[in-house]
């Protein structure tokens, strides 16, 4: 073969390999872009994001009445050039997670909750009208059946949330709502509703806009004991349920990951 022919053959071969590398790089880039833009693609399928989290401080109502968080500031910007706070936090303060370990001897701790259980379909059971006239109102199997009749089957791996209208009461005594009987009075899930969800659905979470999955007067915590030991989790003090649809939203739960935790404050939002 002549020198020119050899040179041209080598050149063509190099170009072919270069084109192959370009194509491979393009495929790799496309895959990378696809991975990087997956959240944006998810967001594109929704009209917006709703924050479901209360801002909390030492005055935020807690189940036992004592402040759930205290802060100290050993470093401040004026003296040290940066700000830093030390926090002492009760795990069950503000908008927070109840891990299965909270009401079981050996259930999952908060960091063991699978990530796949933290991005879930949201189903909102609205009992606000009933709760306005009865602080001890509870979500019952009839409420779940009515939701299913209106919206279809509860999706796999869903979070079932009670909207009682209680979220707007956090600024005063009405949130804990202690009566003359010295018991708290606020809505929650009836244990029979929890049992129906356990037997007939694959729901992974139960959420309330009050201080407890059980209604205020409960002394036996039947719903907690029915739900959490099955390695499902709860969310308490959820906000913003009046801003999301009864069906169709996706709940994103920013659960804490401290080892061995029974729960903890969480940043939670809904894509609607």
PDB file of C-alpha atoms in Angstrom:
ATOM      1  CA  UNK A   1       0.000   0.000   0.000  1.00  0.00           C
ATOM      2  CA  UNK A   2       1.321   3.469  -0.872  1.00  0.00           C
ATOM      3  CA  UNK A   3       2.401   5.850   1.886  1.00  0.00           C
ATOM      4  CA  UNK A   4      -0.488   8.211   1.170  1.00  0.00           C
ATOM      5  CA  UNK A   5      -2.956   5.373   1.299  1.00  0.00           C
ATOM      6  CA  UNK A   6      -1.557   4.174   4.632  1.00  0.00           C
ATOM      7  CA  UNK A   7      -1.739   7.678   6.058  1.00  0.00           C
ATOM      8  CA  UNK A   8      -5.304   8.131   4.857  1.00  0.00           C
ATOM      9  CA  UNK A   9      -6.320   4.752   6.284  1.00  0.00           C
ATOM     10  CA  UNK A  10      -4.820   5.603   9.668  1.00  0.00           C
ATOM     11  CA  UNK A  11      -6.511   9.009   9.566  1.00  0.00           C
ATOM     12  CA  UNK A  12      -9.896   7.458   8.764  1.00  0.00           C
ATOM     13  CA  UNK A  13      -9.439   4.937  11.558  1.00  0.00           C
ATOM     14  CA  UNK A  14      -8.585   7.685  14.054  1.00  0.00           C
ATOM     15  CA  UNK A  15     -11.611   9.685  12.978  1.00  0.00           C
ATOM     16  CA  UNK A  16     -13.817   6.633  13.406  1.00  0.00           C
ATOM     17  CA  UNK A  17     -12.481   6.062  16.909  1.00  0.00           C
ATOM     18  CA  UNK A  18     -12.898   9.760  17.714  1.00  0.00           C
ATOM     19  CA  UNK A  19     -16.500   9.644  16.517  1.00  0.00           C
ATOM     20  CA  UNK A  20     -17.031   6.563  18.670  1.00  0.00           C
ATOM     21  CA  UNK A  21     -15.628   8.352  21.718  1.00  0.00           C
ATOM     22  CA  UNK A  22     -17.817  11.357  20.974  1.00  0.00           C
ATOM     23  CA  UNK A  23     -20.876   9.143  20.715  1.00  0.00           C
ATOM     24  CA  UNK A  24     -20.004   7.359  23.950  1.00  0.00           C
ATOM     25  CA  UNK A  25     -19.419  10.659  25.691  1.00  0.00           C
ATOM     26  CA  UNK A  26     -22.728  11.965  24.399  1.00  0.00           C
ATOM     27  CA  UNK A  27     -24.519   8.897  25.720  1.00  0.00           C
ATOM     28  CA  UNK A  28     -22.739   9.252  29.060  1.00  0.00           C
ATOM     29  CA  UNK A  29     -23.567  12.945  29.208  1.00  0.00           C
ATOM     30  CA  UNK A  30     -27.182  12.242  28.383  1.00  0.00           C
ATOM     31  CA  UNK A  31     -27.335   9.695  31.152  1.00  0.00           C
ATOM     32  CA  UNK A  32     -25.684  12.117  33.540  1.00  0.00           C
ATOM     33  CA  UNK A  33     -28.059  14.888  32.532  1.00  0.00           C
ATOM     34  CA  UNK A  34     -30.965  12.515  32.945  1.00  0.00           C
ATOM     35  CA  UNK A  35     -29.849  11.690  36.463  1.00  0.00           C
ATOM     36  CA  UNK A  36     -29.155  15.289  37.346  1.00  0.00           C
ATOM     37  CA  UNK A  37     -32.462  16.558  36.056  1.00  0.00           C
ATOM     38  CA  UNK A  38     -34.614  13.791  37.534  1.00  0.00           C
ATOM     39  CA  UNK A  39     -35.780  15.994  40.416  1.00  0.00           C
ATOM     40  CA  UNK A  40     -36.562  18.800  37.954  1.00  0.00           C
ATOM     41  CA  UNK A  41     -38.513  16.368  35.833  1.00  0.00           C
ATOM     42  CA  UNK A  42     -40.466  15.331  38.904  1.00  0.00           C
ATOM     43  CA  UNK A  43     -41.069  18.978  39.745  1.00  0.00           C
ATOM     44  CA  UNK A  44     -42.246  19.613  36.189  1.00  0.00           C
ATOM     45  CA  UNK A  45     -45.044  17.144  36.805  1.00  0.00           C
ATOM     46  CA  UNK A  46     -46.385  19.283  39.626  1.00  0.00           C
ATOM     47  CA  UNK A  47     -47.662  22.840  39.851  1.00  0.00           C
ATOM     48  CA  UNK A  48     -45.774  23.777  43.000  1.00  0.00           C
ATOM     49  CA  UNK A  49     -44.366  22.885  46.389  1.00  0.00           C
ATOM     50  CA  UNK A  50     -46.141  23.354  49.728  1.00  0.00           C
ATOM     51  CA  UNK A  51     -44.198  23.516  52.981  1.00  0.00           C
ATOM     52  CA  UNK A  52     -45.817  21.173  55.501  1.00  0.00           C
ATOM     53  CA  UNK A  53     -43.504  22.075  58.383  1.00  0.00           C
ATOM     54  CA  UNK A  54     -44.124  24.314  61.383  1.00  0.00           C
ATOM     55  CA  UNK A  55     -41.351  26.657  62.440  1.00  0.00           C
ATOM     56  CA  UNK A  56     -40.773  25.867  66.092  1.00  0.00           C
ATOM     57  CA  UNK A  57     -39.020  27.309  69.126  1.00  0.00           C
ATOM     58  CA  UNK A  58     -39.254  26.948  72.886  1.00  0.00           C
ATOM     59  CA  UNK A  59     -42.841  28.204  72.822  1.00  0.00           C
ATOM     60  CA  UNK A  60     -44.150  25.617  70.354  1.00  0.00           C
ATOM     61  CA  UNK A  61     -46.735  23.356  72.054  1.00  0.00           C
ATOM     62  CA  UNK A  62     -45.517  19.912  73.090  1.00  0.00           C
ATOM     63  CA  UNK A  63     -47.333  16.834  74.306  1.00  0.00           C
ATOM     64  CA  UNK A  64     -46.024  17.114  77.866  1.00  0.00           C
ATOM     65  CA  UNK A  65     -46.187  20.898  77.958  1.00  0.00           C
ATOM     66  CA  UNK A  66     -42.476  21.516  78.592  1.00  0.00           C
ATOM     67  CA  UNK A  67     -40.372  23.389  75.986  1.00  0.00           C
ATOM     68  CA  UNK A  68     -39.159  20.966  73.327  1.00  0.00           C
ATOM     69  CA  UNK A  69     -36.053  22.899  72.348  1.00  0.00           C
ATOM     70  CA  UNK A  70     -33.507  25.108  74.083  1.00  0.00           C
ATOM     71  CA  UNK A  71     -30.676  27.019  72.428  1.00  0.00           C
ATOM     72  CA  UNK A  72     -27.371  28.465  73.524  1.00  0.00           C
ATOM     73  CA  UNK A  73     -25.037  30.553  71.375  1.00  0.00           C
ATOM     74  CA  UNK A  74     -21.369  30.009  72.250  1.00  0.00           C
ATOM     75  CA  UNK A  75     -20.237  31.873  69.121  1.00  0.00           C
ATOM     76  CA  UNK A  76     -21.704  35.023  67.611  1.00  0.00           C
ATOM     77  CA  UNK A  77     -20.773  37.040  64.559  1.00  0.00           C
ATOM     78  CA  UNK A  78     -19.903  40.259  66.408  1.00  0.00           C
ATOM     79  CA  UNK A  79     -17.296  38.600  68.633  1.00  0.00           C
ATOM     80  CA  UNK A  80     -16.145  35.583  66.663  1.00  0.00           C
ATOM     81  CA  UNK A  81     -16.916  36.321  63.015  1.00  0.00           C
ATOM     82  CA  UNK A  82     -19.462  33.518  62.733  1.00  0.00           C
ATOM     83  CA  UNK A  83     -22.703  32.325  64.356  1.00  0.00           C
ATOM     84  CA  UNK A  84     -23.144  28.913  65.940  1.00  0.00           C
ATOM     85  CA  UNK A  85     -25.895  27.571  68.200  1.00  0.00           C
ATOM     86  CA  UNK A  86     -25.979  24.536  70.448  1.00  0.00           C
ATOM     87  CA  UNK A  87     -29.392  22.879  70.533  1.00  0.00           C
ATOM     88  CA  UNK A  88     -31.045  20.595  73.043  1.00  0.00           C
ATOM     89  CA  UNK A  89     -34.071  19.069  71.331  1.00  0.00           C
ATOM     90  CA  UNK A  90     -36.748  16.618  72.415  1.00  0.00           C
ATOM     91  CA  UNK A  91     -37.087  14.218  69.467  1.00  0.00           C
ATOM     92  CA  UNK A  92     -40.859  14.699  69.404  1.00  0.00           C
ATOM     93  CA  UNK A  93     -40.972  18.460  68.956  1.00  0.00           C
ATOM     94  CA  UNK A  94     -42.538  20.517  66.187  1.00  0.00           C
ATOM     95  CA  UNK A  95     -43.286  18.766  62.914  1.00  0.00           C
ATOM     96  CA  UNK A  96     -41.622  15.441  63.576  1.00  0.00           C
ATOM     97  CA  UNK A  97     -41.367  11.735  62.837  1.00  0.00           C
ATOM     98  CA  UNK A  98     -42.505   8.922  65.115  1.00  0.00           C
ATOM     99  CA  UNK A  99     -40.193   6.042  64.247  1.00  0.00           C
ATOM    100  CA  UNK A 100     -41.428   2.472  64.860  1.00  0.00           C
ATOM    101  CA  UNK A 101     -38.999   2.268  67.799  1.00  0.00           C
ATOM    102  CA  UNK A 102     -40.992   4.978  69.584  1.00  0.00           C
ATOM    103  CA  UNK A 103     -43.712   2.482  70.566  1.00  0.00           C
ATOM    104  CA  UNK A 104     -42.018  -0.900  70.210  1.00  0.00           C
ATOM    105  CA  UNK A 105     -39.164  -2.789  71.816  1.00  0.00           C
ATOM    106  CA  UNK A 106     -37.188  -3.454  68.648  1.00  0.00           C
ATOM    107  CA  UNK A 107     -38.784  -1.563  65.759  1.00  0.00           C
ATOM    108  CA  UNK A 108     -36.832   0.471  63.231  1.00  0.00           C
ATOM    109  CA  UNK A 109     -35.107   3.540  64.599  1.00  0.00           C
ATOM    110  CA  UNK A 110     -35.502   6.751  62.642  1.00  0.00           C
ATOM    111  CA  UNK A 111     -32.345   6.384  60.539  1.00  0.00           C
ATOM    112  CA  UNK A 112     -33.435   2.889  59.503  1.00  0.00           C
ATOM    113  CA  UNK A 113     -36.643   4.055  57.783  1.00  0.00           C
ATOM    114  CA  UNK A 114     -36.054   3.257  54.076  1.00  0.00           C
ATOM    115  CA  UNK A 115     -35.618   6.245  51.804  1.00  0.00           C
ATOM    116  CA  UNK A 116     -38.231   4.656  49.534  1.00  0.00           C
ATOM    117  CA  UNK A 117     -40.753   5.196  52.345  1.00  0.00           C
ATOM    118  CA  UNK A 118     -39.963   8.916  52.616  1.00  0.00           C
ATOM    119  CA  UNK A 119     -41.177  10.024  49.165  1.00  0.00           C
ATOM    120  CA  UNK A 120     -44.760   8.849  49.039  1.00  0.00           C
ATOM    121  CA  UNK A 121     -48.261   9.528  47.685  1.00  0.00           C
ATOM    122  CA  UNK A 122     -50.260  11.742  50.045  1.00  0.00           C
ATOM    123  CA  UNK A 123     -53.892  10.978  50.878  1.00  0.00           C
ATOM    124  CA  UNK A 124     -55.679  13.631  52.946  1.00  0.00           C
ATOM    125  CA  UNK A 125     -58.667  12.659  55.073  1.00  0.00           C
ATOM    126  CA  UNK A 126     -60.542  15.895  55.845  1.00  0.00           C
ATOM    127  CA  UNK A 127     -62.453  15.880  59.148  1.00  0.00           C
ATOM    128  CA  UNK A 128     -62.042  19.614  59.815  1.00  0.00           C
ATOM    129  CA  UNK A 129     -65.754  20.362  59.777  1.00  0.00           C
ATOM    130  CA  UNK A 130     -66.481  17.618  62.279  1.00  0.00           C
ATOM    131  CA  UNK A 131     -63.508  18.574  64.458  1.00  0.00           C
ATOM    132  CA  UNK A 132     -64.693  22.184  64.616  1.00  0.00           C
ATOM    133  CA  UNK A 133     -67.650  20.982  66.655  1.00  0.00           C
ATOM    134  CA  UNK A 134     -65.969  18.068  68.421  1.00  0.00           C
ATOM    135  CA  UNK A 135     -62.373  18.412  69.574  1.00  0.00           C
ATOM    136  CA  UNK A 136     -62.246  14.661  70.213  1.00  0.00           C
ATOM    137  CA  UNK A 137     -63.185  13.754  66.623  1.00  0.00           C
ATOM    138  CA  UNK A 138     -61.335  10.800  65.123  1.00  0.00           C
ATOM    139  CA  UNK A 139     -60.647   9.431  61.644  1.00  0.00           C
ATOM    140  CA  UNK A 140     -62.738   6.270  61.373  1.00  0.00           C
ATOM    141  CA  UNK A 141     -63.017   3.425  58.848  1.00  0.00           C
ATOM    142  CA  UNK A 142     -66.065   5.220  57.428  1.00  0.00           C
ATOM    143  CA  UNK A 143     -63.870   8.254  56.643  1.00  0.00           C
ATOM    144  CA  UNK A 144     -61.390   6.005  54.840  1.00  0.00           C
ATOM    145  CA  UNK A 145     -64.200   4.317  52.895  1.00  0.00           C
ATOM    146  CA  UNK A 146     -65.591   7.710  51.878  1.00  0.00           C
ATOM    147  CA  UNK A 147     -62.143   8.801  50.634  1.00  0.00           C
ATOM    148  CA  UNK A 148     -61.803   5.598  48.605  1.00  0.00           C
ATOM    149  CA  UNK A 149     -65.281   6.087  47.126  1.00  0.00           C
ATOM    150  CA  UNK A 150     -64.304   9.583  45.979  1.00  0.00           C
ATOM    151  CA  UNK A 151     -60.705   9.015  44.880  1.00  0.00           C
ATOM    152  CA  UNK A 152     -60.170   5.314  44.258  1.00  0.00           C
ATOM    153  CA  UNK A 153     -57.927   2.866  46.049  1.00  0.00           C
ATOM    154  CA  UNK A 154     -55.283   4.175  48.421  1.00  0.00           C
ATOM    155  CA  UNK A 155     -51.987   4.135  46.453  1.00  0.00           C
ATOM    156  CA  UNK A 156     -49.212   1.739  47.339  1.00  0.00           C
ATOM    157  CA  UNK A 157     -46.815   3.018  49.954  1.00  0.00           C
ATOM    158  CA  UNK A 158     -48.947   6.060  50.771  1.00  0.00           C
ATOM    159  CA  UNK A 159     -49.057   8.422  53.718  1.00  0.00           C
ATOM    160  CA  UNK A 160     -52.573   8.853  55.091  1.00  0.00           C
ATOM    161  CA  UNK A 161     -52.931  12.278  56.694  1.00  0.00           C
ATOM    162  CA  UNK A 162     -55.680  13.647  58.916  1.00  0.00           C
ATOM    163  CA  UNK A 163     -56.649  17.255  58.205  1.00  0.00           C
ATOM    164  CA  UNK A 164     -58.528  18.432  61.286  1.00  0.00           C
ATOM    165  CA  UNK A 165     -57.854  22.151  60.959  1.00  0.00           C
ATOM    166  CA  UNK A 166     -55.778  22.060  64.138  1.00  0.00           C
ATOM    167  CA  UNK A 167     -52.591  23.465  62.581  1.00  0.00           C
ATOM    168  CA  UNK A 168     -53.757  27.056  62.993  1.00  0.00           C
ATOM    169  CA  UNK A 169     -54.011  26.688  66.773  1.00  0.00           C
ATOM    170  CA  UNK A 170     -50.294  26.330  67.528  1.00  0.00           C
ATOM    171  CA  UNK A 171     -49.988  29.929  68.744  1.00  0.00           C
ATOM    172  CA  UNK A 172     -52.159  29.453  71.828  1.00  0.00           C
ATOM    173  CA  UNK A 173     -53.519  27.100  74.454  1.00  0.00           C
ATOM    174  CA  UNK A 174     -56.106  25.730  72.027  1.00  0.00           C
ATOM    175  CA  UNK A 175     -53.583  23.397  70.443  1.00  0.00           C
ATOM    176  CA  UNK A 176     -53.084  21.264  73.555  1.00  0.00           C
ATOM    177  CA  UNK A 177     -56.643  22.170  74.588  1.00  0.00           C
ATOM    178  CA  UNK A 178     -56.563  20.967  78.186  1.00  0.00           C
ATOM    179  CA  UNK A 179     -60.090  20.687  79.562  1.00  0.00           C
ATOM    180  CA  UNK A 180     -61.583  20.844  83.028  1.00  0.00           C
ATOM    181  CA  UNK A 181     -60.888  17.101  83.239  1.00  0.00           C
ATOM    182  CA  UNK A 182     -57.177  17.951  82.928  1.00  0.00           C
ATOM    183  CA  UNK A 183     -56.982  15.944  79.710  1.00  0.00           C
ATOM    184  CA  UNK A 184     -56.003  17.268  76.308  1.00  0.00           C
ATOM    185  CA  UNK A 185     -58.682  17.344  73.638  1.00  0.00           C
ATOM    186  CA  UNK A 186     -57.688  17.231  69.980  1.00  0.00           C
ATOM    187  CA  UNK A 187     -58.447  14.934  67.003  1.00  0.00           C
ATOM    188  CA  UNK A 188     -56.571  11.811  65.978  1.00  0.00           C
ATOM    189  CA  UNK A 189     -56.887   8.426  64.261  1.00  0.00           C
ATOM    190  CA  UNK A 190     -59.220   5.832  65.739  1.00  0.00           C
ATOM    191  CA  UNK A 191     -57.459   2.501  66.201  1.00  0.00           C
ATOM    192  CA  UNK A 192     -60.036   0.833  63.931  1.00  0.00           C
ATOM    193  CA  UNK A 193     -58.961   3.134  61.093  1.00  0.00           C
ATOM    194  CA  UNK A 194     -55.345   2.168  61.723  1.00  0.00           C
ATOM    195  CA  UNK A 195     -56.320  -1.510  61.652  1.00  0.00           C
ATOM    196  CA  UNK A 196     -58.186  -1.049  58.372  1.00  0.00           C
ATOM    197  CA  UNK A 197     -55.114   0.578  56.817  1.00  0.00           C
ATOM    198  CA  UNK A 198     -52.919  -2.246  58.084  1.00  0.00           C
ATOM    199  CA  UNK A 199     -55.208  -4.981  56.783  1.00  0.00           C
ATOM    200  CA  UNK A 200     -56.328  -3.506  53.470  1.00  0.00           C
ATOM    201  CA  UNK A 201     -53.541  -1.190  52.233  1.00  0.00           C
ATOM    202  CA  UNK A 202     -49.773  -0.961  51.912  1.00  0.00           C
ATOM    203  CA  UNK A 203     -49.638   2.510  53.466  1.00  0.00           C
ATOM    204  CA  UNK A 204     -46.282   3.188  55.129  1.00  0.00           C
ATOM    205  CA  UNK A 205     -47.076   6.351  57.102  1.00  0.00           C
ATOM    206  CA  UNK A 206     -49.837   8.015  59.075  1.00  0.00           C
ATOM    207  CA  UNK A 207     -49.829  11.781  59.677  1.00  0.00           C
ATOM    208  CA  UNK A 208     -51.783  14.226  61.835  1.00  0.00           C
ATOM    209  CA  UNK A 209     -51.929  17.998  62.243  1.00  0.00           C
ATOM    210  CA  UNK A 210     -52.112  17.551  66.030  1.00  0.00           C
ATOM    211  CA  UNK A 211     -49.776  16.482  68.830  1.00  0.00           C
ATOM    212  CA  UNK A 212     -50.500  12.761  68.588  1.00  0.00           C
ATOM    213  CA  UNK A 213     -51.649  10.006  66.256  1.00  0.00           C
ATOM    214  CA  UNK A 214     -54.132   9.136  69.008  1.00  0.00           C
ATOM    215  CA  UNK A 215     -56.760  11.721  69.912  1.00  0.00           C
ATOM    216  CA  UNK A 216     -56.040  13.921  72.918  1.00  0.00           C
ATOM    217  CA  UNK A 217     -57.939  12.109  75.696  1.00  0.00           C
ATOM    218  CA  UNK A 218     -56.310   8.757  74.953  1.00  0.00           C
ATOM    219  CA  UNK A 219     -54.470   7.186  77.861  1.00  0.00           C
ATOM    220  CA  UNK A 220     -53.726   3.852  76.179  1.00  0.00           C
ATOM    221  CA  UNK A 221     -52.256   5.054  72.847  1.00  0.00           C
ATOM    222  CA  UNK A 222     -54.019   2.279  70.964  1.00  0.00           C
ATOM    223  CA  UNK A 223     -53.297   3.755  67.539  1.00  0.00           C
ATOM    224  CA  UNK A 224     -49.602   4.210  68.283  1.00  0.00           C
ATOM    225  CA  UNK A 225     -49.371   0.607  69.503  1.00  0.00           C
ATOM    226  CA  UNK A 226     -51.282  -0.730  66.491  1.00  0.00           C
ATOM    227  CA  UNK A 227     -49.356   1.222  63.867  1.00  0.00           C
ATOM    228  CA  UNK A 228     -45.731   1.729  64.866  1.00  0.00           C
ATOM    229  CA  UNK A 229     -44.745  -1.831  65.849  1.00  0.00           C
ATOM    230  CA  UNK A 230     -45.500  -2.925  62.252  1.00  0.00           C
ATOM    231  CA  UNK A 231     -42.465  -0.871  61.127  1.00  0.00           C
ATOM    232  CA  UNK A 232     -44.601   1.895  59.719  1.00  0.00           C
ATOM    233  CA  UNK A 233     -43.960   5.445  60.866  1.00  0.00           C
ATOM    234  CA  UNK A 234     -45.996   8.441  61.965  1.00  0.00           C
ATOM    235  CA  UNK A 235     -45.826  12.192  61.447  1.00  0.00           C
ATOM    236  CA  UNK A 236     -47.186  14.613  64.028  1.00  0.00           C
ATOM    237  CA  UNK A 237     -47.788  18.388  63.938  1.00  0.00           C
ATOM    238  CA  UNK A 238     -48.015  18.457  60.153  1.00  0.00           C
ATOM    239  CA  UNK A 239     -48.826  21.872  58.655  1.00  0.00           C
ATOM    240  CA  UNK A 240     -50.331  23.009  55.352  1.00  0.00           C
ATOM    241  CA  UNK A 241     -52.908  20.276  54.849  1.00  0.00           C
ATOM    242  CA  UNK A 242     -55.431  22.921  53.846  1.00  0.00           C
ATOM    243  CA  UNK A 243     -53.192  23.787  50.870  1.00  0.00           C
ATOM    244  CA  UNK A 244     -52.942  20.346  49.260  1.00  0.00           C
ATOM    245  CA  UNK A 245     -55.502  18.230  47.406  1.00  0.00           C
ATOM    246  CA  UNK A 246     -57.151  15.181  48.928  1.00  0.00           C
ATOM    247  CA  UNK A 247     -55.328  13.016  46.379  1.00  0.00           C
ATOM    248  CA  UNK A 248     -52.511  13.395  43.898  1.00  0.00           C
ATOM    249  CA  UNK A 249     -49.778  15.159  45.864  1.00  0.00           C
ATOM    250  CA  UNK A 250     -46.381  13.630  46.631  1.00  0.00           C
ATOM    251  CA  UNK A 251     -45.070  13.982  50.187  1.00  0.00           C
ATOM    252  CA  UNK A 252     -41.314  14.348  50.696  1.00  0.00           C
ATOM    253  CA  UNK A 253     -40.210  13.618  54.258  1.00  0.00           C
ATOM    254  CA  UNK A 254     -36.796  14.889  55.368  1.00  0.00           C
ATOM    255  CA  UNK A 255     -36.416  12.467  58.267  1.00  0.00           C
ATOM    256  CA  UNK A 256     -33.450  12.881  60.629  1.00  0.00           C
ATOM    257  CA  UNK A 257     -30.738  10.231  60.726  1.00  0.00           C
ATOM    258  CA  UNK A 258     -29.360  10.206  64.265  1.00  0.00           C
ATOM    259  CA  UNK A 259     -28.510   6.629  65.123  1.00  0.00           C
ATOM    260  CA  UNK A 260     -30.988   4.802  67.328  1.00  0.00           C
ATOM    261  CA  UNK A 261     -33.485   7.684  67.345  1.00  0.00           C
ATOM    262  CA  UNK A 262     -37.143   7.193  68.207  1.00  0.00           C
ATOM    263  CA  UNK A 263     -38.029  10.062  65.886  1.00  0.00           C
ATOM    264  CA  UNK A 264     -37.070  13.665  65.363  1.00  0.00           C
ATOM    265  CA  UNK A 265     -37.962  17.014  63.851  1.00  0.00           C
ATOM    266  CA  UNK A 266     -38.279  16.839  60.073  1.00  0.00           C
ATOM    267  CA  UNK A 267     -38.578  19.211  57.124  1.00  0.00           C
ATOM    268  CA  UNK A 268     -41.553  17.996  55.118  1.00  0.00           C
ATOM    269  CA  UNK A 269     -43.058  19.337  51.913  1.00  0.00           C
ATOM    270  CA  UNK A 270     -45.623  18.299  49.331  1.00  0.00           C
ATOM    271  CA  UNK A 271     -45.315  18.492  45.557  1.00  0.00           C
ATOM    272  CA  UNK A 272     -48.762  19.329  44.231  1.00  0.00           C
TER     273      UNK A 272
END
